[in-house]
Amino acid sequence: MSVVEQYARAHIVTDEEDPGAVPVVLRYDPDRDPRSVRVGLPGPHEWTFSRALLEKGLRAPAESGHVRVWPCGRVQAVVEFHSDNGVEVVQFDSKALIRFLRRTYTAEPVRSGAAGPVRG
């Protein structure tokens, strides 16, 4: 397995009426960048940040650059994305993020010319 892609539902936190759960795509491509994950929000919004940041943020508040992650209660986590256009705050069920992270640790890069997965 190379690329890990998982669909999740999340809530965009806003001052306006709650639009309900929206589809989000979580991606990990060890061939592209083995240290990063990507979160695709509705529309053209996709964020790339450290996999370690996501993991740390599930246990305690963590931030790096324009991304902040923290636990919210016992079963949820918040990911906050900062840009020149403002802030997007997304609330996830922690178990969806944990399941995604577990899958990323079983993914292995595919090397061109190799007969099978490369083990390190």
XYZ file of C-alpha atoms in Angstrom:
120
model
C 0.000 0.000 0.000
C 1.301 3.438 -0.797
C -1.169 6.312 -0.614
C -3.601 6.332 2.305
C -6.846 8.175 1.655
C -9.668 8.259 4.160
C -12.963 10.081 4.003
C -14.289 11.600 7.199
C -17.088 13.898 8.286
C -16.254 17.046 10.177
C -17.953 20.204 11.350
C -16.744 23.571 10.150
C -17.000 25.886 13.157
C -18.480 29.218 12.110
C -20.407 32.218 13.418
C -23.128 31.429 10.908
C -25.685 28.645 11.058
C -24.078 25.212 11.442
C -24.024 23.617 7.979
C -23.843 20.195 9.612
C -21.166 17.621 8.942
C -19.194 18.137 5.744
C -17.049 15.624 3.847
C -13.303 15.882 4.406
C -10.546 13.858 2.761
C -7.491 12.841 4.803
C -4.473 11.871 2.664
C -1.012 10.508 3.269
C 1.453 9.832 0.464
C 4.792 8.504 1.739
C 6.312 8.833 -1.750
C 5.425 12.516 -1.915
C 6.350 13.446 1.663
C 6.600 10.769 4.380
C 6.397 13.354 7.186
C 3.231 15.155 6.070
C -0.500 14.610 5.876
C -3.042 16.515 3.817
C -6.560 17.549 4.783
C -8.919 18.363 1.919
C -11.850 20.532 2.959
C -14.908 21.251 0.781
C -14.007 23.429 -2.189
C -10.415 24.025 -3.241
C -9.111 24.063 0.325
C -6.338 21.564 1.010
C -3.821 21.883 3.815
C -0.532 20.032 4.197
C 1.134 19.789 7.582
C 3.241 17.518 9.774
C 1.882 14.094 10.634
C 3.627 14.464 14.013
C 1.647 17.677 14.653
C -1.626 15.836 14.109
C -0.541 13.048 16.425
C 0.643 15.432 19.178
C -2.475 17.571 18.871
C -4.721 14.631 19.688
C -3.150 14.469 23.174
C -2.419 18.144 23.961
C -2.566 21.502 22.162
C 0.092 21.691 19.438
C 0.883 24.142 16.680
C 3.266 24.637 13.822
C 3.167 27.520 11.386
C -0.393 28.126 10.237
C -1.915 24.975 11.767
C -3.054 24.301 15.328
C -4.484 21.022 16.656
C -5.932 20.259 20.067
C -8.186 17.736 21.808
C -11.729 18.927 22.483
C -13.234 16.866 25.238
C -12.798 13.116 25.277
C -13.962 12.251 21.769
C -13.258 15.206 19.516
C -10.332 17.167 18.156
C -10.086 20.586 16.556
C -7.823 21.544 13.672
C -7.421 25.269 13.036
C -6.000 26.567 9.755
C -4.746 30.166 9.483
C -4.272 31.961 6.153
C -4.308 35.494 4.770
C -8.018 34.943 4.067
C -8.862 34.181 7.699
C -9.192 31.141 9.910
C -10.922 27.822 9.253
C -11.778 25.785 12.350
C -12.710 22.144 11.799
C -13.957 19.736 14.471
C -13.393 15.984 13.977
C -14.251 12.832 15.878
C -10.864 11.866 17.333
C -11.330 8.216 16.417
C -11.439 9.087 12.690
C -8.100 10.888 12.995
C -6.596 8.079 15.091
C -7.731 5.472 12.558
C -6.193 7.547 9.748
C -2.885 7.934 11.614
C -2.703 4.189 12.274
C -3.165 3.528 8.572
C -0.363 5.975 7.696
C 2.106 4.010 9.805
C 1.391 0.844 7.828
C 1.864 2.552 4.451
C 5.224 2.097 2.794
C 6.774 4.091 -0.024
C 6.783 2.461 -3.435
C 10.233 2.713 -4.997
C 10.461 2.703 -8.779
C 12.212 -0.372 -10.070
C 11.642 -2.315 -6.858
C 9.962 -5.714 -6.995
C 7.910 -4.996 -3.883
C 7.716 -2.781 -0.811
C 11.048 -1.598 0.527
C 11.530 -2.441 4.176
C 13.733 -0.234 6.324
